[in-house]
mmCIF file of C-alpha atoms (C1' of nucleotides) in Angstrom:
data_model
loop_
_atom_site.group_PDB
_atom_site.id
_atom_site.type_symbol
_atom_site.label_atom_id
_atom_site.label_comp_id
_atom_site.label_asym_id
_atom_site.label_seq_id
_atom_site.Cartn_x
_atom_site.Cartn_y
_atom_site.Cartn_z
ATOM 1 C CA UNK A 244 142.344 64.420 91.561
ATOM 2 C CA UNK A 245 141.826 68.009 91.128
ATOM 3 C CA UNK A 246 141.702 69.936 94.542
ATOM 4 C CA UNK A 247 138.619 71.605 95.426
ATOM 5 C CA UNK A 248 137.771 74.939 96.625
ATOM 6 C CA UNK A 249 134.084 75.564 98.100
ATOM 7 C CA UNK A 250 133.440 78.761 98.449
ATOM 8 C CA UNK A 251 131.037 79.854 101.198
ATOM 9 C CA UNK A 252 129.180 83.485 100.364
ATOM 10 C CA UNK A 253 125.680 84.917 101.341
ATOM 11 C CA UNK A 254 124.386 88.150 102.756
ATOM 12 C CA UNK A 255 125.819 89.681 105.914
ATOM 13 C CA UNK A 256 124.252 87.887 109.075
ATOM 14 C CA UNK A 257 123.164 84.705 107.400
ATOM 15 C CA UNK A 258 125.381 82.055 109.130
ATOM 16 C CA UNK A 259 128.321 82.023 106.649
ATOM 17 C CA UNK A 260 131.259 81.648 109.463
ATOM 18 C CA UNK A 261 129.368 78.912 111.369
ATOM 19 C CA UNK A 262 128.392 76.702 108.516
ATOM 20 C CA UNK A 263 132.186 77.457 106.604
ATOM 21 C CA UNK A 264 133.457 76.641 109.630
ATOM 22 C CA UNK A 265 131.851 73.604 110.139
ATOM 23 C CA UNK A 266 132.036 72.599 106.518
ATOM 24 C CA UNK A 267 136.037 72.937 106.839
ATOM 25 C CA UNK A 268 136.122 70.746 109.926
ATOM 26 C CA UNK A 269 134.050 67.891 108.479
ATOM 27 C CA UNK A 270 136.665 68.099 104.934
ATOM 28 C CA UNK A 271 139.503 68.109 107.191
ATOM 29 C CA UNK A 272 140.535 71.334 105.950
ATOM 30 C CA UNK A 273 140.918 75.273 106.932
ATOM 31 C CA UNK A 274 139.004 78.420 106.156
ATOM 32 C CA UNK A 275 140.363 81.043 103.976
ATOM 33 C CA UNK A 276 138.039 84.890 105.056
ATOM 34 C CA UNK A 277 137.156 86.384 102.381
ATOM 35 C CA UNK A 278 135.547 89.206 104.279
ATOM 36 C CA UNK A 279 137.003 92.375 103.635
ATOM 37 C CA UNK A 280 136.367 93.772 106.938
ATOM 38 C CA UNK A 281 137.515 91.309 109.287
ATOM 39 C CA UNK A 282 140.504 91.688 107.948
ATOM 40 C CA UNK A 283 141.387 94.205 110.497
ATOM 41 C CA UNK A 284 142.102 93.282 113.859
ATOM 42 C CA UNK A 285 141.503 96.181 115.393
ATOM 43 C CA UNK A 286 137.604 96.055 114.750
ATOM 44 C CA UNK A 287 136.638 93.670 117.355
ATOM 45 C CA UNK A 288 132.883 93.949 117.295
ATOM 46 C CA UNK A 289 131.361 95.784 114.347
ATOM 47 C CA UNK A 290 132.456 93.617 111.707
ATOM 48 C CA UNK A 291 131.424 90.473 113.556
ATOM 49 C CA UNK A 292 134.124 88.237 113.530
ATOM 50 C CA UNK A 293 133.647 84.216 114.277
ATOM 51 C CA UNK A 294 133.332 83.554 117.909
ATOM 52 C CA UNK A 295 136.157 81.561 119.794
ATOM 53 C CA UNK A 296 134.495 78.455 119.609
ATOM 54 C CA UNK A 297 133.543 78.667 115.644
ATOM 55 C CA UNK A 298 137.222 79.791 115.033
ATOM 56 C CA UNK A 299 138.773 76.558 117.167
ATOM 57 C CA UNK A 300 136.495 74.167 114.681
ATOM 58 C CA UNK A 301 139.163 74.881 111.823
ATOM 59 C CA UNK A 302 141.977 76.925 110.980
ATOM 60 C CA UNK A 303 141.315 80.272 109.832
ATOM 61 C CA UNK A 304 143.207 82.856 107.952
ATOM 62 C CA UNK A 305 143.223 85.976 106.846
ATOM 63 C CA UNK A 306 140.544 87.088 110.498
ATOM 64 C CA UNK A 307 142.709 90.045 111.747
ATOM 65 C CA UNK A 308 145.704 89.550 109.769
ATOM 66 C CA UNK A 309 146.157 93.351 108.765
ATOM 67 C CA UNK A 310 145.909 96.722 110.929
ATOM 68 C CA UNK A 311 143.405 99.535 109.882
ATOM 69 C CA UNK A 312 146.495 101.745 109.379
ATOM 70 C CA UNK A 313 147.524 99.442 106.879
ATOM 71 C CA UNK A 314 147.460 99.624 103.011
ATOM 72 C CA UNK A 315 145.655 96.818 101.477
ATOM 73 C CA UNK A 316 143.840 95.749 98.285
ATOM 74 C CA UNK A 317 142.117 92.571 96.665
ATOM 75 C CA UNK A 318 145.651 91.430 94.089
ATOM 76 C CA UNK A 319 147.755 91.235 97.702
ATOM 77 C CA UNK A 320 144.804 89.670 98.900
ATOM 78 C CA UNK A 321 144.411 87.131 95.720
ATOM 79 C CA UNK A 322 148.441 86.744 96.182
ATOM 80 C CA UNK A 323 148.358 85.265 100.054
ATOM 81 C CA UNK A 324 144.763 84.033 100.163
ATOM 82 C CA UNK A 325 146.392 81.233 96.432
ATOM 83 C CA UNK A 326 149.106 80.812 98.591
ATOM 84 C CA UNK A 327 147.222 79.272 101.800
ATOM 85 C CA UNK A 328 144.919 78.027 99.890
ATOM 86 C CA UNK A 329 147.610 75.283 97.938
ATOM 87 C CA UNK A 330 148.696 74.206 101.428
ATOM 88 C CA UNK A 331 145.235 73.536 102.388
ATOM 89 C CA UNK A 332 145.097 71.612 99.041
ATOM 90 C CA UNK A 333 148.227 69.656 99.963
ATOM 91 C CA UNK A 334 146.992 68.236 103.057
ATOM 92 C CA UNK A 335 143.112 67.673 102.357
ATOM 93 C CA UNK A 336 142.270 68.283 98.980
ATOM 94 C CA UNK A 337 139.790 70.906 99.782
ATOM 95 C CA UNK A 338 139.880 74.028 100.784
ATOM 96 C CA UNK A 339 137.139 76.834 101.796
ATOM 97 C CA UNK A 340 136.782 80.128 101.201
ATOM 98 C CA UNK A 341 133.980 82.131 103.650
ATOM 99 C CA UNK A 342 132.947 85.714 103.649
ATOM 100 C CA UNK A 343 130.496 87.958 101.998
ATOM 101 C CA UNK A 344 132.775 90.302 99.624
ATOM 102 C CA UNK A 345 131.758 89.291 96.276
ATOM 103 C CA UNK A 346 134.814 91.046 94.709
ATOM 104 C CA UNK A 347 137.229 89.234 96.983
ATOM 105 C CA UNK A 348 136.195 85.663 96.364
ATOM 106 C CA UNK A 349 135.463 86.251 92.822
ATOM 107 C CA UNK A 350 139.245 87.488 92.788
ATOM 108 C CA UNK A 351 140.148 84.028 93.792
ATOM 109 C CA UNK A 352 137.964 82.637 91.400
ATOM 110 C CA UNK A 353 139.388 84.172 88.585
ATOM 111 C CA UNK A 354 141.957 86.563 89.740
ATOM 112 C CA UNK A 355 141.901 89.988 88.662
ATOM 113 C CA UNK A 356 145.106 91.244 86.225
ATOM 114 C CA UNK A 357 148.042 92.732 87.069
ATOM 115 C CA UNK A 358 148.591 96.324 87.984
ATOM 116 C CA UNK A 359 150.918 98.001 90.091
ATOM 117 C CA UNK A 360 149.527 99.171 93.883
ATOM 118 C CA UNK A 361 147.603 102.624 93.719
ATOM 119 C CA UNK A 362 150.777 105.089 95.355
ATOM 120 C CA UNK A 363 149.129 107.124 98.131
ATOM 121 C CA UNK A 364 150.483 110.531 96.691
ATOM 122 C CA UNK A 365 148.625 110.025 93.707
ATOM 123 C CA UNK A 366 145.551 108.804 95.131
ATOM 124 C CA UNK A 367 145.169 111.793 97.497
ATOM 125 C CA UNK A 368 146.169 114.315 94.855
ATOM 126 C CA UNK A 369 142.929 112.537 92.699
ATOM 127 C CA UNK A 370 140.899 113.123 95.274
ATOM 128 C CA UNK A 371 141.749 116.129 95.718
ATOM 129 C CA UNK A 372 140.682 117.123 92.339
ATOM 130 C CA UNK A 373 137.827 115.693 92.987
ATOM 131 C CA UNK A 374 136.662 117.907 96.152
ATOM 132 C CA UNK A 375 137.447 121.020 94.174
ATOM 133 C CA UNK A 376 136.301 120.445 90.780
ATOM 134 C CA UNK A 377 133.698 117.809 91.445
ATOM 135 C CA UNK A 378 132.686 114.789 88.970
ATOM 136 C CA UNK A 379 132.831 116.749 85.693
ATOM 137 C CA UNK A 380 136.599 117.789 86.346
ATOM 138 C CA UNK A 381 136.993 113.694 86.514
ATOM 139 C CA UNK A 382 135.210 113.121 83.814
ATOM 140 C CA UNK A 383 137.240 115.512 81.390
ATOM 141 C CA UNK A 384 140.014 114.365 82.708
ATOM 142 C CA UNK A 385 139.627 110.831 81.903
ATOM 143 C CA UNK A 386 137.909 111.705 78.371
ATOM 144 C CA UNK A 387 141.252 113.241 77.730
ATOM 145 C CA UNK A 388 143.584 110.158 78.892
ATOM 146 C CA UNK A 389 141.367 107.307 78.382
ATOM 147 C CA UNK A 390 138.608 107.993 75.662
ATOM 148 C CA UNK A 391 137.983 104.105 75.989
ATOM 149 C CA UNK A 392 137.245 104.105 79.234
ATOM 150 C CA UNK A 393 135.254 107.046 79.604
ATOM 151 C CA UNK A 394 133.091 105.143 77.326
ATOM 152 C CA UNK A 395 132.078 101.757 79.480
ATOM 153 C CA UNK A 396 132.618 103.269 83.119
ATOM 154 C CA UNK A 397 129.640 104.833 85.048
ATOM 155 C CA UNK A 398 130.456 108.577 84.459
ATOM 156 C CA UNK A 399 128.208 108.739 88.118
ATOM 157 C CA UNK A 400 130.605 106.870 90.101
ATOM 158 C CA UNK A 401 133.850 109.404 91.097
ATOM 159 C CA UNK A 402 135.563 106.299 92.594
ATOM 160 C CA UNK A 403 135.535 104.563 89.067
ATOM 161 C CA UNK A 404 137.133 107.615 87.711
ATOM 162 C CA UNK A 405 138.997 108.164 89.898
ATOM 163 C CA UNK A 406 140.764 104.600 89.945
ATOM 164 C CA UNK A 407 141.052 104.703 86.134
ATOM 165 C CA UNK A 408 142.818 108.419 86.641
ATOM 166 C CA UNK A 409 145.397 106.977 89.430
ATOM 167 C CA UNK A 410 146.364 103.888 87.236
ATOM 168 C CA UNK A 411 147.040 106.288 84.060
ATOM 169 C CA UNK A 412 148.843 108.545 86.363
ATOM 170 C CA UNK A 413 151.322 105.875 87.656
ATOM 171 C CA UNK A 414 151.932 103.956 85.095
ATOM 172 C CA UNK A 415 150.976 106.213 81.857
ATOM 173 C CA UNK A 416 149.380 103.319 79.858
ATOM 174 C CA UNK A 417 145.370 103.789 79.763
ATOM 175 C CA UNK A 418 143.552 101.968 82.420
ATOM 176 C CA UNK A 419 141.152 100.625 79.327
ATOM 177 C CA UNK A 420 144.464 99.302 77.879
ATOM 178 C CA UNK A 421 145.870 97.797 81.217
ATOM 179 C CA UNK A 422 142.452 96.019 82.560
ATOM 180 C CA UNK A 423 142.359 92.604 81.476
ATOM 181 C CA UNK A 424 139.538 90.688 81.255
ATOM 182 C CA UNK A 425 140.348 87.180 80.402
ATOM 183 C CA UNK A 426 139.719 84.637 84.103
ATOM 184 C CA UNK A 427 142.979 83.143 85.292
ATOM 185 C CA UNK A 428 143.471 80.376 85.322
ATOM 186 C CA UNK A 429 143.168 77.554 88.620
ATOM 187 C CA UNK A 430 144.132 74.885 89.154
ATOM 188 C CA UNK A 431 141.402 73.763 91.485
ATOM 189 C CA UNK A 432 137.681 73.109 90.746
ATOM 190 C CA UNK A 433 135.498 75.524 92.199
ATOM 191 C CA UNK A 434 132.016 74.608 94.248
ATOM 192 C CA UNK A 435 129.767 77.669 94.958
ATOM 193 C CA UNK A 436 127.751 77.543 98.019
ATOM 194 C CA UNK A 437 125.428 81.156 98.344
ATOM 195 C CA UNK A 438 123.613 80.648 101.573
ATOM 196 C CA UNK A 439 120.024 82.202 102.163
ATOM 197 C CA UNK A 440 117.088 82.478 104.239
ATOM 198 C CA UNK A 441 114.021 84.446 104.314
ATOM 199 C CA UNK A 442 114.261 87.764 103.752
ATOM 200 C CA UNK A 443 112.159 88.703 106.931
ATOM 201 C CA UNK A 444 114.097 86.249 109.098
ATOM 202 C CA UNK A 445 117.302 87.642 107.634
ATOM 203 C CA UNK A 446 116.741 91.222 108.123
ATOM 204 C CA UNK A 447 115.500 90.303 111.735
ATOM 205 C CA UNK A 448 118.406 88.432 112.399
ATOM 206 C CA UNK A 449 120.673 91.412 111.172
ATOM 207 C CA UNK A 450 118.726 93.660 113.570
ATOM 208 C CA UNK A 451 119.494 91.663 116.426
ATOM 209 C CA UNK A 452 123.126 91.359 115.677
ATOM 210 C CA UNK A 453 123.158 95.431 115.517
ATOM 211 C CA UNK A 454 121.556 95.371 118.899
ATOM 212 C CA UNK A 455 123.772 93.025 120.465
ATOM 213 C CA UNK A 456 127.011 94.568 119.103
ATOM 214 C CA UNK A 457 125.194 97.821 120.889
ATOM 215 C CA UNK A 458 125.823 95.706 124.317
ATOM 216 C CA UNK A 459 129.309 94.720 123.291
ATOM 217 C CA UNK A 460 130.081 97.893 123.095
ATOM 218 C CA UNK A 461 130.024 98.980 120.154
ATOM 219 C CA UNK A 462 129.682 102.608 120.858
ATOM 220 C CA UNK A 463 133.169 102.422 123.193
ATOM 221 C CA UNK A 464 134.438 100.455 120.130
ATOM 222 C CA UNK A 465 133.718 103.549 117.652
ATOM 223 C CA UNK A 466 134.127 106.466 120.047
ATOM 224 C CA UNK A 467 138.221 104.781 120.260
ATOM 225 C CA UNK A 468 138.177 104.850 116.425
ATOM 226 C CA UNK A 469 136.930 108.320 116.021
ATOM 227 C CA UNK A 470 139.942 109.883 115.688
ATOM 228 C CA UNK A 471 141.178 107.256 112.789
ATOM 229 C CA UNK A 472 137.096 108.331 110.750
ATOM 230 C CA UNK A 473 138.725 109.181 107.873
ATOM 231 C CA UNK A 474 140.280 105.422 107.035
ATOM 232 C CA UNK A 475 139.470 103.656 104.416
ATOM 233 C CA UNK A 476 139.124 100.632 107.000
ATOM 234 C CA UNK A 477 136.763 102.348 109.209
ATOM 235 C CA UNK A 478 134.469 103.496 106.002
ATOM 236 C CA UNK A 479 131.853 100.333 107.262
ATOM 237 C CA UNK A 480 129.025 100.241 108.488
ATOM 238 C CA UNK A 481 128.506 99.743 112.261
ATOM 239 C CA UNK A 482 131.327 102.932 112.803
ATOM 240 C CA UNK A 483 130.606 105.438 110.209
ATOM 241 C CA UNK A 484 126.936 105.807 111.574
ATOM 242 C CA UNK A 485 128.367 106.299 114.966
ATOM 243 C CA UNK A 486 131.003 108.647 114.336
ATOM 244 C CA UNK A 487 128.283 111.310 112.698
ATOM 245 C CA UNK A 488 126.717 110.881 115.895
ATOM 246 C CA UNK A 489 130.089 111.267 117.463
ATOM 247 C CA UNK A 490 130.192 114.733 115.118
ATOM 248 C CA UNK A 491 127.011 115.583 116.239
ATOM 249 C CA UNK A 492 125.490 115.195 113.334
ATOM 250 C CA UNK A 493 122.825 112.649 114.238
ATOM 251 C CA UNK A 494 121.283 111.776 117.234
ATOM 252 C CA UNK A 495 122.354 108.362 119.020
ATOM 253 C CA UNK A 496 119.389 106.783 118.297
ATOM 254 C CA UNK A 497 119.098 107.742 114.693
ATOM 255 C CA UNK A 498 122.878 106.500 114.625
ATOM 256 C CA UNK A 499 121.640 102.946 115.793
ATOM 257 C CA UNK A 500 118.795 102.601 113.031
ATOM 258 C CA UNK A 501 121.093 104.125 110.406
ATOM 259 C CA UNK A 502 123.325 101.193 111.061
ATOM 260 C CA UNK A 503 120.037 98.587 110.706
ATOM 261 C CA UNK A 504 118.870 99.587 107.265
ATOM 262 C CA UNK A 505 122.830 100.218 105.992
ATOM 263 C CA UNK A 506 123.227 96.629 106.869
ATOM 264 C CA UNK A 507 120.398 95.255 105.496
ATOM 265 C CA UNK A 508 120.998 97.370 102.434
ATOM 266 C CA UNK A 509 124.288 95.809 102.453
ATOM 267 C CA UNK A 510 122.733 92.407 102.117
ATOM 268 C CA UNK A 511 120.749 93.401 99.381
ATOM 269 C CA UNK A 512 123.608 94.213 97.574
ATOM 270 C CA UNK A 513 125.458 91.129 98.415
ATOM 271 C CA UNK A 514 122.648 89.132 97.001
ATOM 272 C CA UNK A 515 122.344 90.932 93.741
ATOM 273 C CA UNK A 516 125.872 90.351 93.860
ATOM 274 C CA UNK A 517 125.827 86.276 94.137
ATOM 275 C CA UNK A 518 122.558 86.281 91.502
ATOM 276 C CA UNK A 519 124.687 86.108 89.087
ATOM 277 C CA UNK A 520 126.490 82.753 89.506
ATOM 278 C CA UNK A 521 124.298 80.129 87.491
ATOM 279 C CA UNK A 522 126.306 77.176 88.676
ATOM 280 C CA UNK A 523 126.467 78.397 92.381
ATOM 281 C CA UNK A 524 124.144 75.966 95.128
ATOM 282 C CA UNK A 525 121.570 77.653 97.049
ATOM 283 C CA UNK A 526 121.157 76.980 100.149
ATOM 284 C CA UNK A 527 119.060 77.203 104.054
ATOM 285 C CA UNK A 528 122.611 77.656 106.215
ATOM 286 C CA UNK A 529 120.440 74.481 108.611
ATOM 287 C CA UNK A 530 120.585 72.385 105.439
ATOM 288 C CA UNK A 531 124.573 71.008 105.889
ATOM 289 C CA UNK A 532 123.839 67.753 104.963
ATOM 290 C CA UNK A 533 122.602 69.179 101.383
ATOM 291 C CA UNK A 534 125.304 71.078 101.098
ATOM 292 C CA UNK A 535 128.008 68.533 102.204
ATOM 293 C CA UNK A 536 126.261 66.307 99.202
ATOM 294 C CA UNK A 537 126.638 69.014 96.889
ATOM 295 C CA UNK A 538 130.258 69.717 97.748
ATOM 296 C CA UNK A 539 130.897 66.049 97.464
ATOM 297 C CA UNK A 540 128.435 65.252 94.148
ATOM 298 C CA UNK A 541 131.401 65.385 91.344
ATOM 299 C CA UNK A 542 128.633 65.869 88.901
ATOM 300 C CA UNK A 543 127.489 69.403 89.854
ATOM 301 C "C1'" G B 152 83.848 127.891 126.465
ATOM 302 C "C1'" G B 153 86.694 131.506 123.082
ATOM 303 C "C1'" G B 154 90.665 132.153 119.267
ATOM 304 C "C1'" G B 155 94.090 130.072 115.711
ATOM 305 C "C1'" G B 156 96.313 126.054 112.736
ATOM 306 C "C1'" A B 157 96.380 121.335 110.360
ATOM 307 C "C1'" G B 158 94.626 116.702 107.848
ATOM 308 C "C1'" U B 159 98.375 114.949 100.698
ATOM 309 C "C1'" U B 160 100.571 109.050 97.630
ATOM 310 C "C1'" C B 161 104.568 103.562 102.586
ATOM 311 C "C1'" C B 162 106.566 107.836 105.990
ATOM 312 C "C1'" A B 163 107.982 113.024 106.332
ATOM 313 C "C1'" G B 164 106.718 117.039 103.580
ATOM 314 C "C1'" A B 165 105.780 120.587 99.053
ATOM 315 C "C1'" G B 166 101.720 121.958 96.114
ATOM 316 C "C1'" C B 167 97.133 126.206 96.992
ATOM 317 C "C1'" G B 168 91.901 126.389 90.152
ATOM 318 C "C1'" G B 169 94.234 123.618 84.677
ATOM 319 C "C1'" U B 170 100.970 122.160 82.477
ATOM 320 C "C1'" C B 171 99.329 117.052 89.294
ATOM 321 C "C1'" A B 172 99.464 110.386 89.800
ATOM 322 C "C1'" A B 173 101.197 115.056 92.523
ATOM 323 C "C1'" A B 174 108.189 118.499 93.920
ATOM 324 C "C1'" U B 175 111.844 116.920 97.487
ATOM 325 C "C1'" G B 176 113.775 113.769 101.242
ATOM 326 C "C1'" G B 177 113.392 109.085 103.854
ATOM 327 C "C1'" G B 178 112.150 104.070 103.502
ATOM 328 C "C1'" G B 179 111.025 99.941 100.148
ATOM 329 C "C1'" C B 180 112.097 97.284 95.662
ATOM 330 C "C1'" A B 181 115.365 96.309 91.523
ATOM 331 C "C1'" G B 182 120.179 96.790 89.419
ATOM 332 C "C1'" A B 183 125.697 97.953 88.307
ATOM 333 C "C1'" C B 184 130.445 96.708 89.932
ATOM 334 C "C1'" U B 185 138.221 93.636 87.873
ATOM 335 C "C1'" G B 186 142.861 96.760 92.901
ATOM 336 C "C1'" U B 187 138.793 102.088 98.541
ATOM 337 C "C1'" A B 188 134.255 96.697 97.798
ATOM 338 C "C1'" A B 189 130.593 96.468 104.887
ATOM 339 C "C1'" A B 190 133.189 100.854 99.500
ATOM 340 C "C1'" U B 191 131.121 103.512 95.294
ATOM 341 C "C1'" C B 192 127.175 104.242 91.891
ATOM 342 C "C1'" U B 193 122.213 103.739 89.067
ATOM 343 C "C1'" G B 194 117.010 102.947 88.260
ATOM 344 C "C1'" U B 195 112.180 102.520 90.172
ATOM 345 C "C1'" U B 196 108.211 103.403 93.741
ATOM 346 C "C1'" G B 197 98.909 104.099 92.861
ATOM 347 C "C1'" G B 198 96.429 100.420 89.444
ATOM 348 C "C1'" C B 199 95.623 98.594 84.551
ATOM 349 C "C1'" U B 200 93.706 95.106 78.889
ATOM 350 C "C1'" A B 201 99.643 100.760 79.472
ATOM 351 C "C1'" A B 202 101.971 106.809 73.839
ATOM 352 C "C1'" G B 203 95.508 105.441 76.672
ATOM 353 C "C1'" C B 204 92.377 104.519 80.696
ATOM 354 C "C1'" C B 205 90.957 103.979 85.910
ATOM 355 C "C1'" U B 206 91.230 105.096 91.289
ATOM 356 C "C1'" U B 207 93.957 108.740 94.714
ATOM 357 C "C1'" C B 208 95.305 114.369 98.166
ATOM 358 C "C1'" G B 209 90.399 113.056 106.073
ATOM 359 C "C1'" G B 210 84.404 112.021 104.955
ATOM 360 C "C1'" A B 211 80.012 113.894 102.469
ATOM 361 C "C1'" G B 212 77.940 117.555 99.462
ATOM 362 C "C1'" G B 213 78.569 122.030 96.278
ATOM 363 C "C1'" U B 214 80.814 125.979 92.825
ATOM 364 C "C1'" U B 215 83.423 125.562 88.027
ATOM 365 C "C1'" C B 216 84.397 123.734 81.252
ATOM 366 C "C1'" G B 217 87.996 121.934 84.987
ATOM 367 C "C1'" A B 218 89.501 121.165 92.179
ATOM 368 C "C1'" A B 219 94.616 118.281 96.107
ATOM 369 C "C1'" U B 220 93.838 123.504 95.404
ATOM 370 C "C1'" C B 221 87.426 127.592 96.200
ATOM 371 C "C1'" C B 222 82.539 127.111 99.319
ATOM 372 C "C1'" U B 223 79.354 124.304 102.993
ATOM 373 C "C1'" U B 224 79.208 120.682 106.507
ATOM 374 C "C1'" C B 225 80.964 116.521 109.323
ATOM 375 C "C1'" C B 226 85.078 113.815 111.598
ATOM 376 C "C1'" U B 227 90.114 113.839 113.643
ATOM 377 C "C1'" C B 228 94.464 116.137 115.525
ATOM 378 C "C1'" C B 229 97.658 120.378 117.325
ATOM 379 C "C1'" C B 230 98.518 125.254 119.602
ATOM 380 C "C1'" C B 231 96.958 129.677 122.427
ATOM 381 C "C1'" C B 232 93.453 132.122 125.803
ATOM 382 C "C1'" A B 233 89.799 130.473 129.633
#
RNA sequence: GGGGGAGUUCCAGAGCGGUCAAAUGGGGCAGACUGUAAAUCUGUUGGCUAAGCCUUCGGAGGUUCGAAUCCUUCCUCCCCCA
């Protein structure tokens, strides 16, 4: 039969790495993270990894598996994750992916084209660019290299631009041209899980988990990273609030409540993120029996 | 007790006779998203039988063709002197 990959998503703080966890255990199987801040192992508390004991109930990749110094992007990540992911199949049959970065699991879904790695040099020099001459210098330039383009991105967003620059730049082919759009093809069968729960239990839930990372240490955590700000990997939530209190540009306390509603906004987003999956199975993260039936109903 | 200042839409805070359902920011809500994605970006935010109408700018009166904006009075806060 055709292996089977469930796929375990949901807004931030909803219960995704206990319940993926759990469902990996009971399909003898291990648990591919698609959460692209756990990644680094470095960030011990702000991106709320699984605990010891939710980690020992399965296997679990890709939790720590890069540095914050290091380069990394959703193809590599599509690449290794496939990889794992066909072992898993070997041995069980199933395989589960867990994490709340819509981009990354839909990557795995349906993979996402193949373009060469953004080079550094060229990024920075686009960004550069971009601090002196603002949006409209990004959005002539990509008018002149990729008329198509400038047409269906969001002429608001500089990183859009700014992507579709740094592909023309390193390869010379329009990014319009380059960007395919046709899914990949698997060879597994897909089960979408989106787990929810009240919106008011949620939110107080992700306000708790702010205030306990606070006891952690959290602030130690970030006042370590401040010197490393400016990486990509430390752009998240939980640091960047801290480290313009670090900069004195917010008070601690304003830091700590920035973090709250940036999470919760977060989890907004995720949400409008998963609407969008008819197929996909809602569900209460309590309700694993109704979700081990719909993982194992062939029908749905 | 005397003197001064303020009460505005969820919050902060503009407005100071018409062009005001009311700037701006925050928050909320909704959305976009194929290589930075916990990123980045957008829309919306009094009600309705919606190009029109209704109810809003501390309360009550008044002036005016017309008030959040002027007058009277009441209530509540803040500051200074005592």
């Amino acid at each position: 039969p055709e292996p089977t990959l469930v796929l375990i998503t949901g807004p931030t703080a909803v219960g995704k790495s206990i319940l993926g966890a759990e469902v990996a255990r009971r399909l003898g199987t291990g648990v591919v993270s698609a959460d692209a801040r756990q990644f680094y192992r470095e960030l011990k508390i702000g991106t709320a990894p699984p605990d010891p004991e939710t980690l020992a109930r399965a296997p679990h990749h890709f939790i720590g598996h890069l540095s914050i110094f290091d380069y990394y992007n959703v193809s590599l990540f599509e690449r290794q994750a496939l990889e794992v992911l066909e072992k898993l199949f070997e041995t069980s049959g199933y395989g589960v992916a867990a994490g709340g970065s819509g981009l990354y699991l839909d990557t795995l879904c349906r993979g996402i084209g193949d373009l060469p790695d953004a080079d550094p040099g060229i990024r920075a020099y686009v960004q550069d660019v971009f601090r002196s001459g603002g949006l409209e210098a990004l959005r002539k330039w990509v008018k002149g290299i990729d008329p198509v383009y400038y047409d269906e991105v969001d002429l608001a967003n500089p990183n859009r631009l700014m992507r579709g620059i740094e592909v023309f730049l390193s390869t010379g082919i329009p990014f319009s041209e380059l960007r395919n759009n046709q899914p990949a093809r698997r060879n597994f069968r897909i089960k979408r899980i989106v787990l929810n729960r009240e919106r008011s239990d949620l939110f107080a839930r992700i306000n708790q988990r702010v205030d306990r990372m606070l006891e952690d240490g959290l602030v130690e955590e970030a006042v370590a990273f401040f010197p490393y700000r400016h990486l990509n990997a430390l752009n998240t939530v939980g640091y960047k609030e801290l480290f313009a209190w670090l900069a004195n540009r917010s008070s601690l306390r304003e830091a700590v409540e920035k973090i709250k509603t940036n999470s919760r906004r977060y989890a907004k987003r995720q949400l409008t993120w998963f609407k969008r999956y008819p197929e996909a199975g809602w569900f209460h993260p309590d309700d694993l029996e109704g979700i081990m039936s719909f993982i194992r109903n062939d029908r749905l």
